[in-house]
């Protein structure tokens, strides 16, 4: 009995086993109410529709296995026993999905079926077996880092990935916990299985799943509102935030979700990085594969905020974090902790925690606008994805300048369409002009568009994704025009303390552009790239939402008055600097 009482989840004993107080329970109820007000939960009808959609895909998976094995002339006994099973992972499996969330789904099949079979036959079976009109979109991306089929099924976005096991059959009772199931698999199959295995481990390692889910819903919403949710851009992604919350749950196993959030902000803002966050001891396994270990692998020693996945083979989910994004995350964690302290004392409410970021409205004086462009939509999907994957590299180069305190990448790009007649108008667009933007096509952000080809290119730097290099011509108002598709990424520049009259970042930006232009699929005359210094009052109108106040051009003054200004994130006072000239090569 005594041994059972000392058991705990996590690599260290809990900090506190204290049961919730009535005030903490009331605060948790208020948090859940606010999450509902923020439309963080979907209706029971929509949840039921998700379940029916997954049931349909499971049925299609079994039929897919039978069809392929029949084509390969396998014995009927093998076909009947082969099975096939789908697993979910990500936000749906964690139980923190909301209205419009996609469902990350893994199709697992026996050894006689390969990835080519999946992309050859599964899309056709989806169209054939789904009720008429339920498949609205279907985009296979077989060359992605993790090959994927993206579809809309009954209005629900589904991301389908594939893995085969070295087993003669995949029964419905199978789970993926056993490490021996990984034997004989290629790298793509290992990557595909990783999502479900990690998600399942996280759920097993938290003391109370309901508490974990409440806290994670709040942390995810907070991170998204504060624009610090994007792995490619150097911020934690969904799995990393989930592991941070899970670790706090392990340390306070009896706490309410509201208390977990308060502890989360304080613990993680003061964490002794680069000490890793782990949910259990890192385990060895049956494969000759790399497992995160800074004592063996030199690259692992440079991870600034390592958060390690619990499933074998363990990896760092936050290897993309840079010096700047680490500072930004820490500032936001400190700010979040201050807000929650005031929420607990009744000075604020949970709604205040979810206030939107001020990246464009109050964040910075100086921005670097990275404009990628192509003469066809298909080419731009891949080109902009490749550029997105390289923004983090530019950030690390800018960080090395002694005059730059922070280079802050915004966590999404802005997609626009322009109609141009000549090179002069094209260059104007690349220099930031909105004069030729199509008035009938709304600016969208990359996360809203969520194009699978763009995302695949962003995840692997454009490798293995073949773009279309054709140009689309449009006739507008009776005149021949070309359509230019652009995606712009913004980097906010915070200067180091002290007067800086001129900031010359031309070498860093030119070196970075040369790297981008050396991309194997780059085509001169179809793909374009520019880096433009943009003052806050010159930011385009479409980066602001309704009701936000745009920065205005300051009035000229003879000299700085040395007054103090308040940082919009930290709340600390800092000395205002005089105007700085920023030098970058435009093209």
C-alpha positions as a Python dict, from the first residue, in 0.01 Angstrom:
ca = {
    (1, 'X'): (0, 0, 0),
    (2, 'X'): (280, 242, 89),
    (3, 'X'): (452, 178, -242),
    (4, 'X'): (133, 255, -429),
    (5, 'X'): (98, 588, -251),
    (6, 'X'): (444, 702, -365),
    (7, 'X'): (386, 631, -735),
    (8, 'X'): (372, 937, -954),
    (9, 'X'): (380, 1034, -1318),
    (10, 'X'): (685, 1223, -1434),
    (11, 'X'): (1059, 1220, -1374),
    (12, 'X'): (1030, 1394, -1035),
    (13, 'X'): (779, 1376, -748),
    (14, 'X'): (491, 1627, -746),
    (15, 'X'): (551, 1971, -601),
    (16, 'X'): (209, 1972, -437),
    (17, 'X'): (-71, 1723, -379),
    (18, 'X'): (-302, 1986, -230),
    (19, 'X'): (-669, 1948, -320),
    (20, 'X'): (-850, 2242, -484),
    (21, 'X'): (-1012, 2509, -271),
    (22, 'X'): (-1366, 2634, -338),
    (23, 'X'): (-1216, 2955, -482),
    (24, 'X'): (-997, 2756, -722),
    (25, 'X'): (-1294, 2548, -835),
    (26, 'X'): (-1495, 2866, -896),
    (27, 'X'): (-1205, 3012, -1096),
    (28, 'X'): (-1190, 2696, -1304),
    (29, 'X'): (-1563, 2719, -1376),
    (30, 'X'): (-1515, 3081, -1483),
    (31, 'X'): (-1230, 2973, -1714),
    (32, 'X'): (-1446, 2709, -1883),
    (33, 'X'): (-1726, 2964, -1925),
    (34, 'X'): (-1483, 3205, -2092),
    (35, 'X'): (-1348, 2933, -2320),
    (36, 'X'): (-1706, 2868, -2431),
    (37, 'X'): (-1757, 3241, -2486),
    (38, 'X'): (-1443, 3234, -2703),
    (39, 'X'): (-1609, 2956, -2912),
    (40, 'X'): (-1339, 2710, -2810),
    (41, 'X'): (-1581, 2418, -2790),
    (42, 'X'): (-1785, 2283, -3078),
    (43, 'X'): (-2146, 2168, -3065),
    (44, 'X'): (-2239, 1808, -2986),
    (45, 'X'): (-2386, 1782, -3337),
    (46, 'X'): (-2052, 1869, -3496),
    (47, 'X'): (-1869, 1624, -3270),
    (48, 'X'): (-2110, 1352, -3375),
    (49, 'X'): (-2044, 1442, -3740),
    (50, 'X'): (-1671, 1397, -3676),
    (51, 'X'): (-1730, 1052, -3531),
    (52, 'X'): (-1939, 947, -3832),
    (53, 'X'): (-1674, 1083, -4068),
    (54, 'X'): (-1404, 877, -3897),
    (55, 'X'): (-1627, 569, -3910),
    (56, 'X'): (-1664, 620, -4283),
    (57, 'X'): (-1288, 654, -4331),
    (58, 'X'): (-1230, 339, -4124),
    (59, 'X'): (-1469, 152, -4352),
    (60, 'X'): (-1292, 289, -4661),
    (61, 'X'): (-955, 185, -4513),
    (62, 'X'): (-1064, -178, -4476),
    (63, 'X'): (-1200, -177, -4831),
    (64, 'X'): (-878, -18, -4958),
    (65, 'X'): (-672, -302, -4808),
    (66, 'X'): (-900, -561, -4968),
    (67, 'X'): (-891, -394, -5310),
    (68, 'X'): (-511, -368, -5318),
    (69, 'X'): (-452, -722, -5194),
    (70, 'X'): (-700, -852, -5450),
    (71, 'X'): (-512, -671, -5727),
    (72, 'X'): (-192, -834, -5600),
    (73, 'X'): (-356, -1180, -5623),
    (74, 'X'): (-324, -1258, -5255),
    (75, 'X'): (-514, -1561, -5121),
    (76, 'X'): (-866, -1491, -5001),
    (77, 'X'): (-774, -1601, -4650),
    (78, 'X'): (-502, -1335, -4638),
    (79, 'X'): (-740, -1071, -4773),
    (80, 'X'): (-1009, -1154, -4519),
    (81, 'X'): (-768, -1135, -4225),
    (82, 'X'): (-567, -828, -4341),
    (83, 'X'): (-781, -564, -4170),
    (84, 'X'): (-653, -205, -4161),
    (85, 'X'): (-710, 61, -3898),
    (86, 'X'): (-714, 437, -3862),
    (87, 'X'): (-569, 626, -3566),
    (88, 'X'): (-604, 994, -3480),
    (89, 'X'): (-346, 1224, -3331),
    (90, 'X'): (-296, 1595, -3266),
    (91, 'X'): (-569, 1816, -3120),
    (92, 'X'): (-852, 1572, -3193),
    (93, 'X'): (-683, 1282, -3015),
    (94, 'X'): (-584, 1510, -2726),
    (95, 'X'): (-947, 1620, -2693),
    (96, 'X'): (-879, 1994, -2740),
    (97, 'X'): (-1036, 2046, -3083),
    (98, 'X'): (-1285, 2320, -3155),
    (99, 'X'): (-1511, 2447, -3436),
    (100, 'X'): (-1336, 2411, -3771),
    (101, 'X'): (-1044, 2207, -3635),
    (102, 'X'): (-903, 1947, -3869),
    (103, 'X'): (-862, 1582, -3777),
    (104, 'X'): (-511, 1441, -3810),
    (105, 'X'): (-563, 1081, -3916),
    (106, 'X'): (-319, 794, -3966),
    (107, 'X'): (-406, 501, -4195),
    (108, 'X'): (-220, 185, -4083),
    (109, 'X'): (-206, -117, -4313),
    (110, 'X'): (-29, -457, -4327),
    (111, 'X'): (305, -527, -4491),
    (112, 'X'): (183, -616, -4841),
    (113, 'X'): (54, -263, -4910),
    (114, 'X'): (289, 24, -4983),
    (115, 'X'): (272, 402, -5000),
    (116, 'X'): (232, 403, -5378),
    (117, 'X'): (-79, 190, -5338),
    (118, 'X'): (-215, 445, -5091),
    (119, 'X'): (-181, 739, -5328),
    (120, 'X'): (-296, 536, -5630),
    (121, 'X'): (-611, 381, -5487),
    (122, 'X'): (-720, 558, -5169),
    (123, 'X'): (-833, 888, -5332),
    (124, 'X'): (-1047, 697, -5583),
    (125, 'X'): (-1205, 489, -5309),
    (126, 'X'): (-1281, 802, -5109),
    (127, 'X'): (-1468, 948, -5405),
    (128, 'X'): (-1644, 618, -5478),
    (129, 'X'): (-1751, 518, -5126),
    (130, 'X'): (-1830, 855, -4971),
    (131, 'X'): (-2190, 976, -5004),
    (132, 'X'): (-2237, 1208, -5304),
    (133, 'X'): (-2123, 1564, -5235),
    (134, 'X'): (-1940, 1487, -4911),
    (135, 'X'): (-1589, 1511, -5061),
    (136, 'X'): (-1545, 1882, -5132),
    (137, 'X'): (-1168, 1898, -5173),
    (138, 'X'): (-905, 1630, -5219),
    (139, 'X'): (-533, 1706, -5258),
    (140, 'X'): (-271, 1430, -5247),
    (141, 'X'): (86, 1544, -5172),
    (142, 'X'): (291, 1224, -5210),
    (143, 'X'): (629, 1402, -5213),
    (144, 'X'): (589, 1578, -4877),
    (145, 'X'): (824, 1515, -4584),
    (146, 'X'): (530, 1324, -4436),
    (147, 'X'): (325, 1225, -4745),
    (148, 'X'): (-34, 1337, -4700),
    (149, 'X'): (-381, 1342, -4855),
    (150, 'X'): (-576, 1650, -4748),
    (151, 'X'): (-951, 1649, -4795),
    (152, 'X'): (-1278, 1803, -4685),
    (153, 'X'): (-1522, 1530, -4584),
    (154, 'X'): (-1873, 1646, -4489),
    (155, 'X'): (-1730, 1991, -4417),
    (156, 'X'): (-1457, 1854, -4188),
    (157, 'X'): (-1092, 1899, -4280),
    (158, 'X'): (-904, 1569, -4270),
    (159, 'X'): (-526, 1521, -4299),
    (160, 'X'): (-459, 1159, -4395),
    (161, 'X'): (-112, 1010, -4359),
    (162, 'X'): (-3, 652, -4415),
    (163, 'X'): (211, 385, -4250),
    (164, 'X'): (252, 17, -4306),
    (165, 'X'): (364, -229, -4040),
    (166, 'X'): (566, -544, -4096),
    (167, 'X'): (264, -748, -3995),
    (168, 'X'): (40, -976, -4205),
    (169, 'X'): (-271, -811, -4059),
    (170, 'X'): (-376, -497, -3872),
    (171, 'X'): (-674, -581, -3649),
    (172, 'X'): (-900, -320, -3489),
    (173, 'X'): (-769, -418, -3146),
    (174, 'X'): (-412, -319, -3237),
    (175, 'X'): (-246, -28, -3059),
    (176, 'X'): (89, 129, -3149),
    (177, 'X'): (261, 133, -2809),
    (178, 'X'): (493, -161, -2867),
    (179, 'X'): (832, -38, -2989),
    (180, 'X'): (888, -366, -3172),
    (181, 'X'): (623, -257, -3422),
    (182, 'X'): (881, -8, -3551),
    (183, 'X'): (1117, -280, -3673),
    (184, 'X'): (1170, -289, -4048),
    (185, 'X'): (1000, 45, -4117),
    (186, 'X'): (1143, 318, -4339),
    (187, 'X'): (1187, 677, -4220),
    (188, 'X'): (856, 797, -4365),
    (189, 'X'): (663, 523, -4186),
    (190, 'X'): (844, 605, -3860),
    (191, 'X'): (755, 974, -3896),
    (192, 'X'): (394, 889, -3973),
    (193, 'X'): (358, 668, -3665),
    (194, 'X'): (527, 922, -3440),
    (195, 'X'): (228, 1158, -3414),
    (196, 'X'): (-11, 898, -3274),
    (197, 'X'): (252, 741, -3047),
    (198, 'X'): (348, 1078, -2896),
    (199, 'X'): (-13, 1187, -2846),
    (200, 'X'): (-106, 860, -2676),
    (201, 'X'): (198, 881, -2446),
    (202, 'X'): (110, 1237, -2341),
    (203, 'X'): (-241, 1131, -2242),
    (204, 'X'): (-108, 837, -2043),
    (205, 'X'): (145, 1053, -1859),
    (206, 'X'): (-95, 1318, -1722),
    (207, 'X'): (-266, 1250, -1386),
    (208, 'X'): (-609, 1384, -1485),
    (209, 'X'): (-696, 1411, -1853),
    (210, 'X'): (-994, 1642, -1798),
    (211, 'X'): (-780, 1893, -1609),
    (212, 'X'): (-506, 1866, -1870),
    (213, 'X'): (-751, 1933, -2152),
    (214, 'X'): (-900, 2241, -1986),
    (215, 'X'): (-556, 2389, -1922),
    (216, 'X'): (-428, 2301, -2271),
    (217, 'X'): (-731, 2459, -2439),
    (218, 'X'): (-654, 2783, -2257),
    (219, 'X'): (-280, 2775, -2326),
    (220, 'X'): (-331, 2700, -2696),
    (221, 'X'): (-580, 2983, -2733),
    (222, 'X'): (-346, 3220, -2548),
    (223, 'X'): (-47, 3120, -2763),
    (224, 'X'): (-244, 3161, -3084),
    (225, 'X'): (-377, 3503, -2981),
    (226, 'X'): (-25, 3616, -2885),
    (227, 'X'): (113, 3488, -3220),
    (228, 'X'): (368, 3253, -3061),
    (229, 'X'): (225, 2932, -3206),
    (230, 'X'): (420, 2816, -3514),
    (231, 'X'): (698, 2560, -3519),
    (232, 'X'): (833, 2659, -3861),
    (233, 'X'): (875, 3021, -3751),
    (234, 'X'): (1067, 2932, -3437),
    (235, 'X'): (785, 2907, -3182),
    (236, 'X'): (642, 2598, -3011),
    (237, 'X'): (380, 2406, -3206),
    (238, 'X'): (77, 2227, -3070),
    (239, 'X'): (262, 1918, -2945),
    (240, 'X'): (526, 2127, -2764),
    (241, 'X'): (266, 2338, -2583),
    (242, 'X'): (83, 2017, -2489),
    (243, 'X'): (398, 1867, -2337),
    (244, 'X'): (465, 2182, -2133),
    (245, 'X'): (113, 2174, -1991),
    (246, 'X'): (141, 1800, -1926),
    (247, 'X'): (461, 1853, -1726),
    (248, 'X'): (290, 2108, -1502),
    (249, 'X'): (-1, 1867, -1454),
    (250, 'X'): (247, 1604, -1334),
    (251, 'X'): (386, 1847, -1077),
    (252, 'X'): (39, 1948, -948),
    (253, 'X'): (-169, 1631, -999),
    (254, 'X'): (-467, 1744, -787),
    (255, 'X'): (-493, 2100, -919),
    (256, 'X'): (-775, 2247, -1126),
    (257, 'X'): (-716, 2361, -1483),
    (258, 'X'): (-713, 2724, -1371),
    (259, 'X'): (-440, 2658, -1114),
    (260, 'X'): (-239, 2460, -1371),
    (261, 'X'): (-242, 2766, -1598),
    (262, 'X'): (-109, 2992, -1324),
    (263, 'X'): (165, 2742, -1236),
    (264, 'X'): (239, 2693, -1607),
    (265, 'X'): (324, 3059, -1665),
    (266, 'X'): (541, 3090, -1356),
    (267, 'X'): (724, 2760, -1393),
    (268, 'X'): (796, 2791, -1764),
    (269, 'X'): (897, 3158, -1754),
    (270, 'X'): (1160, 3065, -1491),
    (271, 'X'): (1264, 2728, -1632),
    (272, 'X'): (1640, 2665, -1631),
    (273, 'X'): (1684, 2631, -2006),
    (274, 'X'): (1848, 2449, -2177),
    (275, 'X'): (1752, 2188, -1917),
    (276, 'X'): (1502, 1982, -2117),
    (277, 'X'): (1136, 1939, -2036),
    (278, 'X'): (1065, 1565, -2034),
    (279, 'X'): (755, 1373, -1930),
    (280, 'X'): (941, 1051, -1860),
    (281, 'X'): (1294, 915, -1878),
    (282, 'X'): (1422, 900, -2235),
    (283, 'X'): (1424, 536, -2337),
    (284, 'X'): (1637, 332, -2571),
    (285, 'X'): (1477, 101, -2821),
    (286, 'X'): (1525, -172, -3080),
    (287, 'X'): (1628, 49, -3373),
    (288, 'X'): (1952, 204, -3491),
    (289, 'X'): (1792, 549, -3501),
    (290, 'X'): (1884, 882, -3348),
    (291, 'X'): (1738, 957, -3006),
    (292, 'X'): (1777, 1308, -2858),
    (293, 'X'): (2097, 1312, -2656),
    (294, 'X'): (2316, 1625, -2621),
    (295, 'X'): (2595, 1414, -2473),
    (296, 'X'): (2631, 1228, -2802),
    (297, 'X'): (2499, 1464, -3070),
    (298, 'X'): (2660, 1804, -3097),
    (299, 'X'): (2355, 1957, -3267),
    (300, 'X'): (2133, 1870, -2971),
    (301, 'X'): (2353, 2084, -2745),
    (302, 'X'): (2244, 2397, -2930),
    (303, 'X'): (1871, 2354, -2865),
    (304, 'X'): (1773, 2660, -2663),
    (305, 'X'): (1442, 2541, -2518),
    (306, 'X'): (1438, 2161, -2559),
    (307, 'X'): (1099, 1995, -2510),
    (308, 'X'): (1140, 1623, -2567),
    (309, 'X'): (874, 1390, -2705),
    (310, 'X'): (798, 1095, -2475),
    (311, 'X'): (757, 821, -2737),
    (312, 'X'): (1055, 629, -2871),
    (313, 'X'): (1255, 751, -3058),
    (314, 'X'): (1247, 1073, -2851),
    (315, 'X'): (1308, 1397, -3040),
    (316, 'X'): (1323, 1767, -2963),
    (317, 'X'): (994, 1929, -3065),
    (318, 'X'): (1142, 2281, -3038),
    (319, 'X'): (1472, 2265, -3226),
    (320, 'X'): (1363, 2563, -3438),
    (321, 'X'): (1358, 2812, -3150),
    (322, 'X'): (1608, 3097, -3193),
    (323, 'X'): (1758, 3344, -2948),
    (324, 'X'): (1495, 3604, -3043),
    (325, 'X'): (1194, 3373, -3029),
    (326, 'X'): (1314, 3240, -2693),
    (327, 'X'): (1316, 3597, -2556),
    (328, 'X'): (971, 3662, -2702),
    (329, 'X'): (828, 3339, -2554),
    (330, 'X'): (978, 3420, -2213),
    (331, 'X'): (836, 3773, -2219),
    (332, 'X'): (494, 3641, -2307),
    (333, 'X'): (509, 3378, -2033),
    (334, 'X'): (600, 3649, -1780),
    (335, 'X'): (319, 3870, -1906),
    (336, 'X'): (75, 3577, -1888),
    (337, 'X'): (179, 3506, -1530),
    (338, 'X'): (120, 3868, -1430),
    (339, 'X'): (-226, 3860, -1586),
    (340, 'X'): (-326, 3534, -1416),
    (341, 'X'): (-210, 3671, -1079),
    (342, 'X'): (-452, 3960, -1129),
    (343, 'X'): (-726, 3722, -1245),
    (344, 'X'): (-690, 3523, -923),
    (345, 'X'): (-722, 3842, -715),
    (346, 'X'): (-1027, 3963, -909),
    (347, 'X'): (-855, 4258, -1077),
    (348, 'X'): (-896, 4102, -1424),
    (349, 'X'): (-1101, 3826, -1583),
    (350, 'X'): (-1001, 3528, -1797),
    (351, 'X'): (-1103, 3723, -2106),
    (352, 'X'): (-804, 3953, -2052),
    (353, 'X'): (-564, 3659, -2087),
    (354, 'X'): (-681, 3603, -2443),
    (355, 'X'): (-625, 3956, -2572),
    (356, 'X'): (-479, 3967, -2922),
    (357, 'X'): (-112, 4039, -2986),
    (358, 'X'): (8, 4393, -3066),
    (359, 'X'): (277, 4292, -3317),
    (360, 'X'): (164, 4546, -3577),
    (361, 'X'): (-13, 4805, -3363),
    (362, 'X'): (240, 4865, -3085),
    (363, 'X'): (511, 4607, -3123),
    (364, 'X'): (786, 4773, -3324),
    (365, 'X'): (898, 5085, -3506),
    (366, 'X'): (1092, 4898, -3771),
    (367, 'X'): (991, 4596, -3976),
    (368, 'X'): (1154, 4390, -4247),
    (369, 'X'): (899, 4288, -4509),
    (370, 'X'): (995, 3970, -4693),
    (371, 'X'): (804, 3966, -5022),
    (372, 'X'): (799, 3640, -5217),
    (373, 'X'): (619, 3641, -5551),
    (374, 'X'): (547, 3422, -5854),
    (375, 'X'): (366, 3453, -6183),
    (376, 'X'): (147, 3149, -6117),
    (377, 'X'): (-48, 3038, -5815),
    (378, 'X'): (96, 2685, -5830),
    (379, 'X'): (454, 2810, -5843),
    (380, 'X'): (387, 3051, -5556),
    (381, 'X'): (253, 2777, -5328),
    (382, 'X'): (591, 2603, -5333),
    (383, 'X'): (810, 2916, -5356),
    (384, 'X'): (638, 3086, -5062),
    (385, 'X'): (654, 2763, -4860),
    (386, 'X'): (1027, 2741, -4925),
    (387, 'X'): (1072, 3107, -4823),
    (388, 'X'): (869, 3047, -4505),
    (389, 'X'): (1104, 2765, -4412),
    (390, 'X'): (1400, 3003, -4449),
    (391, 'X'): (1264, 3302, -4252),
    (392, 'X'): (1402, 3151, -3933),
    (393, 'X'): (1749, 3143, -4094),
    (394, 'X'): (1728, 3516, -4167),
    (395, 'X'): (1624, 3576, -3806),
    (396, 'X'): (1936, 3398, -3677),
    (397, 'X'): (2152, 3610, -3908),
    (398, 'X'): (1991, 3934, -3790),
    (399, 'X'): (2036, 3831, -3425),
    (400, 'X'): (2411, 3843, -3472),
    (401, 'X'): (2405, 4220, -3530),
    (402, 'X'): (2511, 4395, -3209),
    (403, 'X'): (2253, 4670, -3267),
    (404, 'X'): (1960, 4426, -3280),
    (405, 'X'): (1811, 4304, -2953),
    (406, 'X'): (1533, 4097, -3112),
    (407, 'X'): (1434, 3995, -3464),
    (408, 'X'): (1070, 3890, -3419),
    (409, 'X'): (913, 3690, -3705),
    (410, 'X'): (534, 3712, -3726),
    (411, 'X'): (397, 3360, -3720),
    (412, 'X'): (211, 3366, -4052),
    (413, 'X'): (237, 3513, -4400),
    (414, 'X'): (-6, 3740, -4588),
    (415, 'X'): (-116, 3619, -4931),
    (416, 'X'): (-216, 3881, -5189),
    (417, 'X'): (-293, 3893, -5560),
    (418, 'X'): (-187, 4180, -5789),
    (419, 'X'): (-248, 4265, -6155),
    (420, 'X'): (53, 4415, -6330),
    (421, 'X'): (135, 4521, -6686),
    (422, 'X'): (513, 4554, -6685),
    (423, 'X'): (834, 4510, -6490),
    (424, 'X'): (806, 4855, -6337),
    (425, 'X'): (473, 4766, -6175),
    (426, 'X'): (610, 4429, -6069),
    (427, 'X'): (905, 4600, -5899),
    (428, 'X'): (668, 4841, -5726),
    (429, 'X'): (479, 4546, -5578),
    (430, 'X'): (804, 4385, -5466),
    (431, 'X'): (895, 4716, -5301),
    (432, 'X'): (575, 4700, -5095),
    (433, 'X'): (324, 4890, -5309),
    (434, 'X'): (-42, 4788, -5279),
    (435, 'X'): (-144, 5003, -5577),
    (436, 'X'): (-188, 4705, -5808),
    (437, 'X'): (-352, 4468, -5561),
    (438, 'X'): (-666, 4299, -5696),
    (439, 'X'): (-960, 4472, -5532),
    (440, 'X'): (-1190, 4171, -5566),
    (441, 'X'): (-959, 3920, -5394),
    (442, 'X'): (-926, 3937, -5017),
    (443, 'X'): (-588, 3915, -4845),
    (444, 'X'): (-560, 3585, -4657),
    (445, 'X'): (-307, 3458, -4407),
    (446, 'X'): (-122, 3133, -4468),
    (447, 'X'): (-275, 2962, -4166),
    (448, 'X'): (-628, 3032, -4290),
    (449, 'X'): (-556, 2915, -4644),
    (450, 'X'): (-368, 2614, -4501),
    (451, 'X'): (-278, 2486, -4846),
    (452, 'X'): (-122, 2137, -4823),
    (453, 'X'): (135, 2203, -5097),
    (454, 'X'): (250, 2527, -4932),
    (455, 'X'): (266, 2356, -4592),
    (456, 'X'): (461, 2061, -4732),
    (457, 'X'): (713, 2297, -4893),
    (458, 'X'): (745, 2495, -4569),
    (459, 'X'): (807, 2182, -4362),
    (460, 'X'): (1093, 2057, -4576),
    (461, 'X'): (1230, 2369, -4742),
    (462, 'X'): (1075, 2302, -5081),
    (463, 'X'): (1270, 1980, -5131),
    (464, 'X'): (1100, 1710, -5340),
    (465, 'X'): (800, 1936, -5415),
    (466, 'X'): (786, 2018, -5785),
    (467, 'X'): (635, 2361, -5860),
    (468, 'X'): (456, 2469, -6173),
    (469, 'X'): (657, 2732, -6356),
    (470, 'X'): (385, 2856, -6587),
    (471, 'X'): (253, 3213, -6583),
    (472, 'X'): (-116, 3298, -6580),
    (473, 'X'): (-233, 3591, -6788),
    (474, 'X'): (-548, 3786, -6713),
    (475, 'X'): (-739, 4037, -6917),
    (476, 'X'): (-871, 4320, -6702),
    (477, 'X'): (-1058, 4621, -6839),
    (478, 'X'): (-968, 4517, -7191),
    (479, 'X'): (-591, 4534, -7130),
    (480, 'X'): (-356, 4237, -7113),
    (481, 'X'): (-221, 4195, -6763),
    (482, 'X'): (-22, 3942, -6569),
    (483, 'X'): (-122, 3816, -6229),
    (484, 'X'): (143, 3833, -5958),
    (485, 'X'): (88, 3621, -5648),
    (486, 'X'): (269, 3740, -5337),
    (487, 'X'): (321, 3613, -4983),
    (488, 'X'): (473, 3857, -4735),
    (489, 'X'): (636, 3771, -4404),
    (490, 'X'): (710, 4040, -4146),
    (491, 'X'): (998, 4058, -3901),
    (492, 'X'): (979, 4317, -3623),
    (493, 'X'): (1315, 4469, -3528),
    (494, 'X'): (1384, 4574, -3170),
    (495, 'X'): (1705, 4774, -3138),
    (496, 'X'): (1954, 4720, -2859),
    (497, 'X'): (1986, 4985, -2590),
    (498, 'X'): (2179, 5296, -2689),
    (499, 'X'): (2165, 5535, -2984),
    (500, 'X'): (2172, 5376, -3330),
    (501, 'X'): (2175, 5621, -3619),
    (502, 'X'): (2210, 5363, -3897),
    (503, 'X'): (2130, 4994, -3899),
    (504, 'X'): (2293, 4829, -4201),
    (505, 'X'): (2158, 4477, -4247),
    (506, 'X'): (2223, 4465, -4620),
    (507, 'X'): (2488, 4192, -4590),
    (508, 'X'): (2263, 3962, -4386),
    (509, 'X'): (1964, 4004, -4614),
    (510, 'X'): (2168, 3967, -4932),
    (511, 'X'): (2335, 3649, -4808),
    (512, 'X'): (1996, 3511, -4712),
    (513, 'X'): (1846, 3597, -5050),
    (514, 'X'): (2136, 3425, -5224),
    (515, 'X'): (2055, 3107, -5027),
    (516, 'X'): (1692, 3130, -5139),
    (517, 'X'): (1786, 3194, -5501),
    (518, 'X'): (2005, 2882, -5493),
    (519, 'X'): (1696, 2669, -5435),
    (520, 'X'): (1704, 2389, -5692),
    (521, 'X'): (1360, 2475, -5837),
    (522, 'X'): (1407, 2854, -5848),
    (523, 'X'): (1324, 2996, -6191),
    (524, 'X'): (1435, 3342, -6294),
    (525, 'X'): (1148, 3546, -6432),
    (526, 'X'): (883, 3338, -6251),
    (527, 'X'): (992, 3350, -5884),
    (528, 'X'): (1084, 3680, -5719),
    (529, 'X'): (1206, 3786, -5375),
    (530, 'X'): (1263, 4118, -5200),
    (531, 'X'): (1344, 4241, -4850),
    (532, 'X'): (1211, 4588, -4771),
    (533, 'X'): (1248, 4805, -4461),
    (534, 'X'): (899, 4916, -4355),
    (535, 'X'): (820, 5169, -4085),
    (536, 'X'): (525, 5090, -3859),
    (537, 'X'): (315, 5372, -4005),
    (538, 'X'): (377, 5237, -4358),
    (539, 'X'): (243, 4889, -4286),
    (540, 'X'): (-39, 4794, -4525),
    (541, 'X'): (-394, 4829, -4400),
    (542, 'X'): (-477, 4459, -4436),
    (543, 'X'): (-244, 4351, -4153),
    (544, 'X'): (-474, 4533, -3909),
    (545, 'X'): (-812, 4408, -3794),
    (546, 'X'): (-1125, 4615, -3758),
    (547, 'X'): (-1103, 4838, -3451),
    (548, 'X'): (-724, 4833, -3426),
    (549, 'X'): (-541, 5164, -3423),
    (550, 'X'): (-273, 5198, -3687),
    (551, 'X'): (58, 5364, -3593),
    (552, 'X'): (95, 5719, -3722),
    (553, 'X'): (398, 5904, -3847),
    (554, 'X'): (560, 6083, -3551),
    (555, 'X'): (603, 6457, -3562),
    (556, 'X'): (957, 6571, -3626),
    (557, 'X'): (1152, 6703, -3333),
    (558, 'X'): (1493, 6855, -3304),
    (559, 'X'): (1636, 6588, -3075),
    (560, 'X'): (1537, 6304, -2851),
    (561, 'X'): (1388, 6409, -2519),
    (562, 'X'): (1514, 6102, -2336),
    (563, 'X'): (1164, 6011, -2219),
    (564, 'X'): (1074, 5659, -2123),
    (565, 'X'): (829, 5441, -2313),
    (566, 'X'): (655, 5126, -2200),
    (567, 'X'): (727, 4800, -2383),
    (568, 'X'): (397, 4656, -2507),
    (569, 'X'): (487, 4302, -2404),
    (570, 'X'): (695, 4333, -2087),
    (571, 'X'): (526, 4644, -1945),
    (572, 'X'): (873, 4770, -1850),
    (573, 'X'): (993, 5119, -1924),
    (574, 'X'): (1264, 5165, -2181),
    (575, 'X'): (1446, 5462, -2325),
    (576, 'X'): (1306, 5592, -2651),
    (577, 'X'): (1566, 5610, -2928),
    (578, 'X'): (1588, 5864, -3205),
    (579, 'X'): (1493, 5769, -3559),
    (580, 'X'): (1719, 5504, -3712),
    (581, 'X'): (1796, 5460, -4080),
    (582, 'X'): (1767, 5093, -4177),
    (583, 'X'): (1962, 4984, -4483),
    (584, 'X'): (1861, 4671, -4678),
    (585, 'X'): (1896, 4573, -5044),
    (586, 'X'): (1552, 4597, -5201),
    (587, 'X'): (1610, 4327, -5465),
}
